[in-house]
XYZ file of C-alpha atoms in Angstrom:
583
model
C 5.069 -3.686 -133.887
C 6.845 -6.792 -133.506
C 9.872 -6.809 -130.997
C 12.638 -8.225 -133.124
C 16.194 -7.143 -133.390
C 15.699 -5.659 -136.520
C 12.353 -3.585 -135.050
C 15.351 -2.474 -132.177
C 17.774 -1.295 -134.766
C 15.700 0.609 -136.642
C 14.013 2.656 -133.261
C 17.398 3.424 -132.352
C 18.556 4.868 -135.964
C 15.090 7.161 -135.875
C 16.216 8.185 -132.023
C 18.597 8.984 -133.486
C 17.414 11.086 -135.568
C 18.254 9.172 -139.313
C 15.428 9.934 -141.649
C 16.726 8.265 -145.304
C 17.984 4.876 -146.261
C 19.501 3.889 -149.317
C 19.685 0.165 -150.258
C 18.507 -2.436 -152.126
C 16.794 -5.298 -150.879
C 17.982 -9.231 -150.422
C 16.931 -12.367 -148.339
C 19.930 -11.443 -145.928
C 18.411 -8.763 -144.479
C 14.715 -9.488 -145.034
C 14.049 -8.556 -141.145
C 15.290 -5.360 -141.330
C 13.252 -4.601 -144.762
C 10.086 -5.491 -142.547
C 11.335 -3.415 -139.421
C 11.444 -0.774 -142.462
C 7.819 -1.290 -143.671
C 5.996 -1.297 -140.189
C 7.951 1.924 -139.821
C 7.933 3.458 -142.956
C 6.315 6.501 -141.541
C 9.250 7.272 -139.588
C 12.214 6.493 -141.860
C 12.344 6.371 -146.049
C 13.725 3.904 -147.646
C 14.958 4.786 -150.906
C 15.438 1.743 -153.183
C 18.849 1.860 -155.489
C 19.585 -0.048 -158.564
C 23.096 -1.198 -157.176
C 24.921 -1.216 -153.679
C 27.462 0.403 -154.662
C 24.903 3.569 -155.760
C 23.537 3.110 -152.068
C 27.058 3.775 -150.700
C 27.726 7.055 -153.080
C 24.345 8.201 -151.933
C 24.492 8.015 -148.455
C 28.263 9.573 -148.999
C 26.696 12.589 -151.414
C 23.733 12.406 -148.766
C 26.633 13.334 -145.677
C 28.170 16.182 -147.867
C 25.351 17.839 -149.004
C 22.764 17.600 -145.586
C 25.666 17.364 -143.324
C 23.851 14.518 -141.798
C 24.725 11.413 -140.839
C 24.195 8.993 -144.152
C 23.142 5.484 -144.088
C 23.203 2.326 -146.747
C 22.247 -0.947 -146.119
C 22.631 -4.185 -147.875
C 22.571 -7.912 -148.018
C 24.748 -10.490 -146.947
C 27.699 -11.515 -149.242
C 28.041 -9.744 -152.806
C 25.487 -6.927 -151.212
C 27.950 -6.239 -148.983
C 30.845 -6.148 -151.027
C 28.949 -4.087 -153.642
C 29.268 -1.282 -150.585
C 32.998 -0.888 -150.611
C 33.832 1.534 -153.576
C 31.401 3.995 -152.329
C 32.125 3.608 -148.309
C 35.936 4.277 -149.269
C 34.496 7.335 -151.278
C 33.073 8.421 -147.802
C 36.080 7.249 -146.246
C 38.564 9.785 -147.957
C 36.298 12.467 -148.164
C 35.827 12.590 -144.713
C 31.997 11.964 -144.704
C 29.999 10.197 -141.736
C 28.057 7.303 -142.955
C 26.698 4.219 -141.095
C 27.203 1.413 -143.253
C 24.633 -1.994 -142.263
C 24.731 -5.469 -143.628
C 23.271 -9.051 -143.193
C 24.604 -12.185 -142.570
C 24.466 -15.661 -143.393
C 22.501 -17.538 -140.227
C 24.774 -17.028 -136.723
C 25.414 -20.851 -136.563
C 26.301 -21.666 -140.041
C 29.130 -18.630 -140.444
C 32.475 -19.902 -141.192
C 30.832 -23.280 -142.385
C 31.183 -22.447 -146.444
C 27.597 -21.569 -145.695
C 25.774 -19.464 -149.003
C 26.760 -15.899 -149.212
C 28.845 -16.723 -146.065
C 31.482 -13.652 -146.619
C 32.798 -12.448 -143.406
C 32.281 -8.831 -143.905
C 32.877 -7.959 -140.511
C 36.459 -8.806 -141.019
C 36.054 -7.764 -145.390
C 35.175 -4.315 -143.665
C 38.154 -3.620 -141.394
C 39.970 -1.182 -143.012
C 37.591 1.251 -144.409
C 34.967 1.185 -141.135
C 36.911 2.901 -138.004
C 33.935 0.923 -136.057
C 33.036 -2.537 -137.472
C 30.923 -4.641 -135.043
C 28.552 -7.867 -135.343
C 25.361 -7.736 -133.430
C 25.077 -10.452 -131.184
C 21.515 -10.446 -129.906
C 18.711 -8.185 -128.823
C 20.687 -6.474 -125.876
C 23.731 -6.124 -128.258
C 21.449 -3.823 -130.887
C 21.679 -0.611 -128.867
C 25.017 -0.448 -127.966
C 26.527 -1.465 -130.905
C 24.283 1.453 -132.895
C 25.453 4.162 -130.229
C 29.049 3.297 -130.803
C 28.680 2.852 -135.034
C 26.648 6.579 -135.091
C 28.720 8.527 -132.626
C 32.397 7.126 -134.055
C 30.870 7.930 -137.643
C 30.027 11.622 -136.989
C 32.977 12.270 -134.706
C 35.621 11.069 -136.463
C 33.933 11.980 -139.793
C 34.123 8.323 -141.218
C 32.778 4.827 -142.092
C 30.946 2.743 -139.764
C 29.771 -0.765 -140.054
C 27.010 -2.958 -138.368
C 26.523 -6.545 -139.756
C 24.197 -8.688 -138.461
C 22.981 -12.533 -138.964
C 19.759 -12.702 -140.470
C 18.056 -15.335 -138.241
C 19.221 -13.040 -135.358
C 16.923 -10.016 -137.129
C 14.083 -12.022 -136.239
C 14.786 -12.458 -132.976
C 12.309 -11.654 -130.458
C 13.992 -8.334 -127.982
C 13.399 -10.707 -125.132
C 17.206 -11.626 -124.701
C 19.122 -12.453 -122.199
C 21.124 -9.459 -120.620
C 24.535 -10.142 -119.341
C 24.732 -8.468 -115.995
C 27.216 -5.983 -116.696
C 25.060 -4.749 -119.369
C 23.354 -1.688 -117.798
C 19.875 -1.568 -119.520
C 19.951 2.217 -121.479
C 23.308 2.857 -120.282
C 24.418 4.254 -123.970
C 22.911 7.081 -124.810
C 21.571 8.640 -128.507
C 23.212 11.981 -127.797
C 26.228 13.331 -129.591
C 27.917 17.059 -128.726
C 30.606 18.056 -131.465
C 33.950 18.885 -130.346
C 35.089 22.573 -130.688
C 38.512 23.241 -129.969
C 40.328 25.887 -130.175
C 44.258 26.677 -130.304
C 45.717 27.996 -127.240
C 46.282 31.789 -127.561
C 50.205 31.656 -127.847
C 49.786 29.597 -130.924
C 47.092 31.944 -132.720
C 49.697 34.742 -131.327
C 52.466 32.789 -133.399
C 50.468 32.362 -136.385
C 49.157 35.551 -136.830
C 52.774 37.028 -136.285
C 54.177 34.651 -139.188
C 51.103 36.261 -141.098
C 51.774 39.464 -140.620
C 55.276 38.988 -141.946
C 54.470 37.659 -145.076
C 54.234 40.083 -148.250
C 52.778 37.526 -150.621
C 50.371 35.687 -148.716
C 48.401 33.144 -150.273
C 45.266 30.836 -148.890
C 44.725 27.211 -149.709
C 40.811 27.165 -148.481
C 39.638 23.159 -148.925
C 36.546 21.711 -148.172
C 36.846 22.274 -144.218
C 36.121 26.079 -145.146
C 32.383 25.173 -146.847
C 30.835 26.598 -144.012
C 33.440 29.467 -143.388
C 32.681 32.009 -146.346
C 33.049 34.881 -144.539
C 35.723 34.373 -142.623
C 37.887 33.513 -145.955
C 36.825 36.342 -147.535
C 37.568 38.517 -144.825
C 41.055 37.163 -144.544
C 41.997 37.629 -147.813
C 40.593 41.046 -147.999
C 43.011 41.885 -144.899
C 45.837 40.320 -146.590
C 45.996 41.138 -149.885
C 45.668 36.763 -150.587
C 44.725 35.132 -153.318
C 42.204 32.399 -152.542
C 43.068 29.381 -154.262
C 40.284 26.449 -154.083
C 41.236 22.454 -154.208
C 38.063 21.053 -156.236
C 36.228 19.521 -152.901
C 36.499 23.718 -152.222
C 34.875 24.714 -155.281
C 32.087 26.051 -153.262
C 34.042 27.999 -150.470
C 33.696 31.399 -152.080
C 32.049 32.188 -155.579
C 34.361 31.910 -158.613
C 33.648 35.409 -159.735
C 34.884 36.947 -156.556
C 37.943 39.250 -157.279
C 39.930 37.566 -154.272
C 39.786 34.284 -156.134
C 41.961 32.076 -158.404
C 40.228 28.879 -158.911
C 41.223 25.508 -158.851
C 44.429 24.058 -158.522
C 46.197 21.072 -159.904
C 45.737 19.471 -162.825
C 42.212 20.296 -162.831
C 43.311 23.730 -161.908
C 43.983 27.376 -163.429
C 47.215 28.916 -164.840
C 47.188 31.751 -162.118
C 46.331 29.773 -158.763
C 49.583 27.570 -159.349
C 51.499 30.914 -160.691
C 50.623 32.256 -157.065
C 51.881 29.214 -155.056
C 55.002 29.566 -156.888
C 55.320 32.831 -156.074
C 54.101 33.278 -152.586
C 56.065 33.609 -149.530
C 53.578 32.654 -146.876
C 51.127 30.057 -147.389
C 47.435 29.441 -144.839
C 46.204 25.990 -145.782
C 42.799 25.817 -144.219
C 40.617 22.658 -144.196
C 42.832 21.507 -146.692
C 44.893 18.230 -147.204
C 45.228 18.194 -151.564
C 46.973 15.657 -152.152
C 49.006 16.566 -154.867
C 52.588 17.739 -153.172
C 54.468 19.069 -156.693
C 51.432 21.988 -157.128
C 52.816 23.498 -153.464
C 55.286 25.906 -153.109
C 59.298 24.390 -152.709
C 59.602 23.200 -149.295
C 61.266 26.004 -147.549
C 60.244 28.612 -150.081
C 57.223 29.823 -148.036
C 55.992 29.912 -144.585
C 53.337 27.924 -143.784
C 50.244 28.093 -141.409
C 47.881 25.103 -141.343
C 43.917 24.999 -140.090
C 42.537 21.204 -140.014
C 40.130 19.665 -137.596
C 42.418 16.789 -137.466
C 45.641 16.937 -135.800
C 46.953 14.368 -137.644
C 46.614 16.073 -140.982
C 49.111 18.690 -140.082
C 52.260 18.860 -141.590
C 51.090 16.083 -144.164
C 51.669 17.598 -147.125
C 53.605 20.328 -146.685
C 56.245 21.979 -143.732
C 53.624 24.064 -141.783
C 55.546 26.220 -138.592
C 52.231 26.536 -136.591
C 49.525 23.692 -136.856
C 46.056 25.368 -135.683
C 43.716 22.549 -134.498
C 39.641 23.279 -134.405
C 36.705 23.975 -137.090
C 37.901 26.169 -139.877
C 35.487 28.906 -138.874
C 36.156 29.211 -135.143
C 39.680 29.598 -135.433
C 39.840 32.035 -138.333
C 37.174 34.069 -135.890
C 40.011 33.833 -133.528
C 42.906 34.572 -135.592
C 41.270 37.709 -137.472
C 42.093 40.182 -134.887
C 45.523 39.323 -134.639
C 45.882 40.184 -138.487
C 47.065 43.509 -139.708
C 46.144 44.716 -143.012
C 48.152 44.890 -145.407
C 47.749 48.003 -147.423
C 50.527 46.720 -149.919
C 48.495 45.019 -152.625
C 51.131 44.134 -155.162
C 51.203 39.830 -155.282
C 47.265 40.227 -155.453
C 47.082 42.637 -157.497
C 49.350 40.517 -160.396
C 47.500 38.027 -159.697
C 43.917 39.432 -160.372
C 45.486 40.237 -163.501
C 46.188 36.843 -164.477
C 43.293 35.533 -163.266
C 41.304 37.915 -165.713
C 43.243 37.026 -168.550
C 42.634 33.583 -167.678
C 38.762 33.899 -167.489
C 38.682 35.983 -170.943
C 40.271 32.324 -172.116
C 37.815 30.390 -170.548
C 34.794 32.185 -172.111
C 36.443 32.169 -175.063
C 37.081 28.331 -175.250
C 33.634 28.038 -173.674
C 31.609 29.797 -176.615
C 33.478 28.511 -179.260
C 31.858 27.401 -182.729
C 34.047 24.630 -183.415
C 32.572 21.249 -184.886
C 32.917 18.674 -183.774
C 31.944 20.098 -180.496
C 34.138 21.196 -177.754
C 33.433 20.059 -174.296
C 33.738 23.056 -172.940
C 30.739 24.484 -174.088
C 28.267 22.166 -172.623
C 29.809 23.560 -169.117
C 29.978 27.210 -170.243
C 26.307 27.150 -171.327
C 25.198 25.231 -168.348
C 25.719 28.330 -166.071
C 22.948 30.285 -167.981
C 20.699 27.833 -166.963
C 21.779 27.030 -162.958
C 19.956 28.309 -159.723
C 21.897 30.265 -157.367
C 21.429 27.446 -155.118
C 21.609 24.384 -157.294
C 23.662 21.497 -156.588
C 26.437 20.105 -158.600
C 27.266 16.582 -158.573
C 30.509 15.616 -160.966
C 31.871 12.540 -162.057
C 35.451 11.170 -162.595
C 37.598 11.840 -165.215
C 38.100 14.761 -168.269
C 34.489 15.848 -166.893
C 36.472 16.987 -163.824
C 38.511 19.006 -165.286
C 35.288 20.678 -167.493
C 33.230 21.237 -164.375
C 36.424 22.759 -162.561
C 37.005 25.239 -164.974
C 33.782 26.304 -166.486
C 31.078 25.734 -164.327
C 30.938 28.852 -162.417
C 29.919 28.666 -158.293
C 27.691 31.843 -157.286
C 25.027 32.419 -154.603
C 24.646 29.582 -152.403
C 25.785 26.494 -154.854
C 27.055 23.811 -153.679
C 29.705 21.485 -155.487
C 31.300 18.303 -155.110
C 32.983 15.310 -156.003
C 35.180 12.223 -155.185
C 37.777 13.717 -154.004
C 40.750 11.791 -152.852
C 39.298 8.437 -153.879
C 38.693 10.069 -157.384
C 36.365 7.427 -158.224
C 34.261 7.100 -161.680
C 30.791 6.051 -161.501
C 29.856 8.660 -158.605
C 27.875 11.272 -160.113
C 24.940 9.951 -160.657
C 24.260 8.165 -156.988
C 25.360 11.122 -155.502
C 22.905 13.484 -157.284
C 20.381 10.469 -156.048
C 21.601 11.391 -152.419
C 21.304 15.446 -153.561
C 18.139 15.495 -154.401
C 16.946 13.406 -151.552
C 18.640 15.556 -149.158
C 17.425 18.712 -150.606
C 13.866 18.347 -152.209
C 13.440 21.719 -153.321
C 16.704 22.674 -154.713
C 18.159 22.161 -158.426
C 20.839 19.479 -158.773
C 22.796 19.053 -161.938
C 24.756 15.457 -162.445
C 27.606 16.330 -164.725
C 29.295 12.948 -166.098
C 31.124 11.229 -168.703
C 30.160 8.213 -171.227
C 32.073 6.048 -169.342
C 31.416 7.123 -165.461
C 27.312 7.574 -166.417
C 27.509 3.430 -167.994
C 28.543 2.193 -164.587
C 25.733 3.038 -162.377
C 23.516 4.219 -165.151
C 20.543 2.247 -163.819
C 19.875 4.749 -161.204
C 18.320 6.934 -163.668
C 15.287 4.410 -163.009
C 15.845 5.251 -159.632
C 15.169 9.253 -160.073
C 12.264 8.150 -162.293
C 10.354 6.268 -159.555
C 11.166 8.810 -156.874
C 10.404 11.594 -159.317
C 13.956 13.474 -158.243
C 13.973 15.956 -160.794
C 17.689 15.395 -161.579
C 19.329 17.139 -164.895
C 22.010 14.690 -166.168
C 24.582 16.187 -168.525
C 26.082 13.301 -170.228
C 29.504 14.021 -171.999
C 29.690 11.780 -175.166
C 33.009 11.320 -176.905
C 33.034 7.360 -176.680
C 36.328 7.349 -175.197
C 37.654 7.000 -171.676
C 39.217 10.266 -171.877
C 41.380 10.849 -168.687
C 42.978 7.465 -169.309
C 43.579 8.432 -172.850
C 45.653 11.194 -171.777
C 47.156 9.787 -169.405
C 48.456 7.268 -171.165
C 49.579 9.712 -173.888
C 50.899 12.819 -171.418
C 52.016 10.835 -168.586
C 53.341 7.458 -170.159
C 54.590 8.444 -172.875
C 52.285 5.801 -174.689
C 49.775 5.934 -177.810
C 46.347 5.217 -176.306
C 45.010 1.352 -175.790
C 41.928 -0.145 -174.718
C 39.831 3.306 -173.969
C 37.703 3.353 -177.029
C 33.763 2.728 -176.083
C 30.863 1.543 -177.702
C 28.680 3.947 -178.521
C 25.144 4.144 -176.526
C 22.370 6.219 -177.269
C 21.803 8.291 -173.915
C 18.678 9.797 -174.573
C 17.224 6.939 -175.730
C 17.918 5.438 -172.837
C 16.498 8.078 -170.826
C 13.487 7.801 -173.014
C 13.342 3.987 -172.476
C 13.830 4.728 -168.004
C 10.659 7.232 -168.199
C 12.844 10.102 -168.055
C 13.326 13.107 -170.674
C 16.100 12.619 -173.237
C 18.023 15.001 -175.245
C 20.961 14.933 -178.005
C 23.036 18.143 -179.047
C 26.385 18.134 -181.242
C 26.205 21.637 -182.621
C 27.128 24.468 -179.972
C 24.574 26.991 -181.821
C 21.763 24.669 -180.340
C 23.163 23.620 -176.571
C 21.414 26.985 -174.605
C 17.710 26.093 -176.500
C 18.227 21.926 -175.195
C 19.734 23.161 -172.137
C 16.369 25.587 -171.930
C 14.131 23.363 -172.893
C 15.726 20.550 -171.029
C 16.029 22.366 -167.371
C 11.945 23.360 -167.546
C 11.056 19.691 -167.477
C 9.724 18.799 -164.002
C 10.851 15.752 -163.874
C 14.780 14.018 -164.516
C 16.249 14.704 -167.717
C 19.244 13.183 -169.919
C 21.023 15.835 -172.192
C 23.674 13.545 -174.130
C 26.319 16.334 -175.539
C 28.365 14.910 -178.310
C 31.969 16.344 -178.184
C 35.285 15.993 -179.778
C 37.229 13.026 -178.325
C 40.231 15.148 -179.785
C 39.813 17.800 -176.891
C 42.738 17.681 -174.481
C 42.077 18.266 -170.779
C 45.389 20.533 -170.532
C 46.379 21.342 -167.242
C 47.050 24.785 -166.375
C 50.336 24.982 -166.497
C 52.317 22.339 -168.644
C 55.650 20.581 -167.735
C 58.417 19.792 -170.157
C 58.045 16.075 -168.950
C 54.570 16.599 -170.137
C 55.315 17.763 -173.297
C 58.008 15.472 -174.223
C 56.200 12.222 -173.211
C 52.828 13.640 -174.959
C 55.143 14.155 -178.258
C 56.713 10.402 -178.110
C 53.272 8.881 -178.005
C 52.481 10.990 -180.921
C 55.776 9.796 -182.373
C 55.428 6.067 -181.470
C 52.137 5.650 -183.580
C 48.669 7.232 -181.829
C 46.255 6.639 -184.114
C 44.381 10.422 -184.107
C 48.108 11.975 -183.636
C 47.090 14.778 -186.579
C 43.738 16.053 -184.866
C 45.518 15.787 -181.624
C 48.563 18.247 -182.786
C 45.538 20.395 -184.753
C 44.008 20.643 -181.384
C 46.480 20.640 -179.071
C 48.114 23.593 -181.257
C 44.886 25.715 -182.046
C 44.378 25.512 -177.990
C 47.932 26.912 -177.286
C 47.975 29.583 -180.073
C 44.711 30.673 -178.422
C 46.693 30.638 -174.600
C 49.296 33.216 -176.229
C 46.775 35.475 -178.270
């Protein structure tokens, strides 16, 4: 193999230890596409329709392998095509190595083609952003990009000039620069709070008599810690959605969601509680927490500076979710009261009987909800959900039911559209033998929607749920609920999904009656290869949130007042949905 700085870059991303590439190819970084080929032995490269797919992959990729992820893309528009999906990884706290060409080294900043500085364009969502310099530069700069990615759980960025790719590794080494001195060896912090704090903690606890548990994404990996927790307290475990996995939603101890997205009963018992644990948790949303000052507060975050941020804590415990519950459990008494939980569970089953009954419901047109009802008959215990942006959320959160050993996620913070179906490319790469579901919206599937081809020609046996009203729903209600304005400039143009998936090589489907969605959902899930099920729905369904505020209301009734178009199905819907809440 040819000694080039490309050939250098890639050895050191094998040492170590990267596996999977996603990118799409371009003149700008031709010399690392043939450092790729003489090596493809060693490392995949798995070709994308779109950077920005590349990005959500190697994000999904992170979440789902807990791996480091990697894109890569060309110089200019390539690179810029990476940012919505690095800022994805960015804010949900994933590790990914982002790496880019550049124009040649002696033509940048000369208006030069494609000549797009990214090294500066990538300053604020790569915590290390660095442009290789030469053949003795390669090595360091990787060390520094992989280890700052992992450690501090973020973006970072390598760009490099593609005449230097092809240069030969013969450089010329500045003295100071130690041949090997950087090593490809990375040991994770594990800190844990000093035992006066855990004392503190546990005695605030124990003094609570409506405890309550906030368990975020930082508790994926801490099951049964949670659950033993909550079964000492008497606590309600309430999940944000990047939690959704953290303990199955038919466990007794849990509430669901939260939020908008969230159930009736999870925000009744933050309302009600009088000591709150937030562990591995920073949701953003400040008005679903209790009143500042109406409960005490305990926080668990690997990140120091995440405590406090959202909400008064009196103790901040520092370290990996798991370790320091491990640590704090013995300093918890039981609490044989079981009143607040016990309310709660009550709710919580009054709320499910709701869901199923919204979920099976006969109704034509369609109701969304049953597409994600019926889709649980038809998941593995370990299959892999992948959601999209916007009313889909809210379906997913609510219906689609987490047991066994599934996994769920989303973008989280950045709340991006247009994610689902990259990241159930970076699923399905990551896990080869498992089921993954992509569950998306019209509007979020049309933006990346080439990546279909994508599964096709890797043969990732990806089932896409495609939720059809032709209408940018979210915005629609926002607009109406939370503006007080009649809807404007969300209406789509219809597409034909399965005929599309058809046209890709894939499996298509098309359902609009509920009595038929579990024999397409059958038939569709024992295809061995990817498969579109389009679900036409009612664009008349409202996403309500769990529980409803009289700002809500009244700016929901003077959009209705100041002209929407579908006002009358909306009130026949909105109505029928409410009448059902109270019987």
């Amino acid at each position: 193999m040819a000694n080039t700085v490309a050939g250098i870059l890639v050895d050191r991303l094998v040492d170590w230890g990267v596996r999977t590439i996603f990118s799409l190819p371009g003149d700008g970084i031709n010399g690392i596409f043939e450092a790729l080929r003489t090596r493809s032995q060693e490392i995949q490269l798995i070709q994308v329709r779109h950077e920005e797919a590349a990005a959500f992959a190697a994000c999904a990729y992170a979440k789902f392998s807990r791996r480091l992820g990697v894109c890569l893309a060309t110089s200019g528009p390539g690179g810029i095509h990476l940012l919505n999906g690095l800022y994805d990884a960015k804010f949900d706290g994933q590790p990914v190595l982002a790496i880019t060409g550049h124009t040649f080294h002696d033509l940048i900043g000369t208006h030069y083609q494609q000549d797009v500085d990214l090294d500066k364009l990538f300053m604020d969502v790569a915590a290390y952003n660095e442009r290789v310099m030469g053949p003795d530069h390669v090595c360091n700069v990787v060390d520094e990009a992989v280890k700052t990615a992992i450690s501090k759980r973020t973006v970072a960025h390598i760009t490099i000039p593609k005449d230097i790719q092809d240069w030969s590794g013969d450089g010329a080494r500045s003295k100071a620069n130690i041949a090997k001195h950087s090593g490809d060896l990375y040991t994770d912090p594990l800190p844990l709070p000093p035992p006066a704090l855990l004392e503190q903690a546990a005695q605030i606890i124990n003094q609570g008599s409506k405890v309550a548990i906030l368990a975020g994404r930082g508790c994926l990996t801490a099951r049964n810690e949670v659950l033993e927790l909550a079964e000492k307290l008497g606590a309600p475990i309430i999940k944000p959605l990047l939690g959704k996995a953290v303990v199955p939603d038919d466990h007794p101890y849990t509430t669901g969601g939260v939020g908008l997205l969230g159930t009736a009963p999870s925000q009744e018992a933050l309302q009600e509680c009088d000591t709150l644990i937030l562990a591995g948790t920073s949701f953003p949303y400040m008005e679903f927490y209790p009143r500042p000052g109406q409960a005490r507060a305990v926080q668990i975050d690997l990140d120091p500076a995440r405590i406090g941020l959202r909400y008064p804590v009196e103790v901040g415990l520092v370290g990996q979710c798991w370790d320091v519950l491990r640590a704090l459990l013995p300093l918890v008494r039981h609490k044989p009261h079981r009143d607040f939980l016990s309310r709660t569970q009550d709710k919580m089953r009054r709320w499910n009987e709701l869901m199923a009954e919204r979920g099976t419901r006969t109704d034509m047109p369609m109701k969304p909800q049953v597409i994600a009802h019926r889709l649980n008959d038809v998941l593995a215990d370990d299959a892999i959900i992948c959601c999209d942006t916007g009313t889909v959320t809210t379906w997913a959160a609510r219906h689609i039911k987490i047991r066994g050993t599934m996994e769920f996620s989303a973008s989280g913070t950045l709340a991006t559209m247009a994610c689902g179906l990259p990241y159930a490319v970076g699923a399905a790469v990551a896990h080869p033998g498992r089921q993954v579901v992509c569950f998306a919206g019209d509007g979020g599937f049309t933006m990346l929607m080439g990546e279909l081809a994508t599964m096709v020609k890797y043969r990732l046996p990806v089932k896409i749920i495609v939720i059809k009203n032709n209408v940018l729903g979210m915005i629609k209600w926002e607009q109406l609920a939370l503006e007080g304005n009649p809807q404007y400039g969300v209406q789509l143009q219809p597409i034909d999904f399965a005929a599309f998936a058809r046209a890709c090589g894939a499996d298509g489907y098309s359902v609009d009656d509920p009595a038929h969605v579990p024999d397409i959902l059958r038939q569709a899930f024992r295809q061995q290869g990817p498969a579109v099920i389009e679900a036409v729905v009612d664009p008349s369904e409202p996403p309500l949130p769990g529980k409803i505020t009289m700002e809500q209301a009244w700016h929901f009734a003077k959009a209705l007042a100041r002209g929407q178009k579908d006002r009358w199905e909306i009130i026949k819907t909105v109505v029928e949905d409410k009448v059902r809440e109270v019987v």
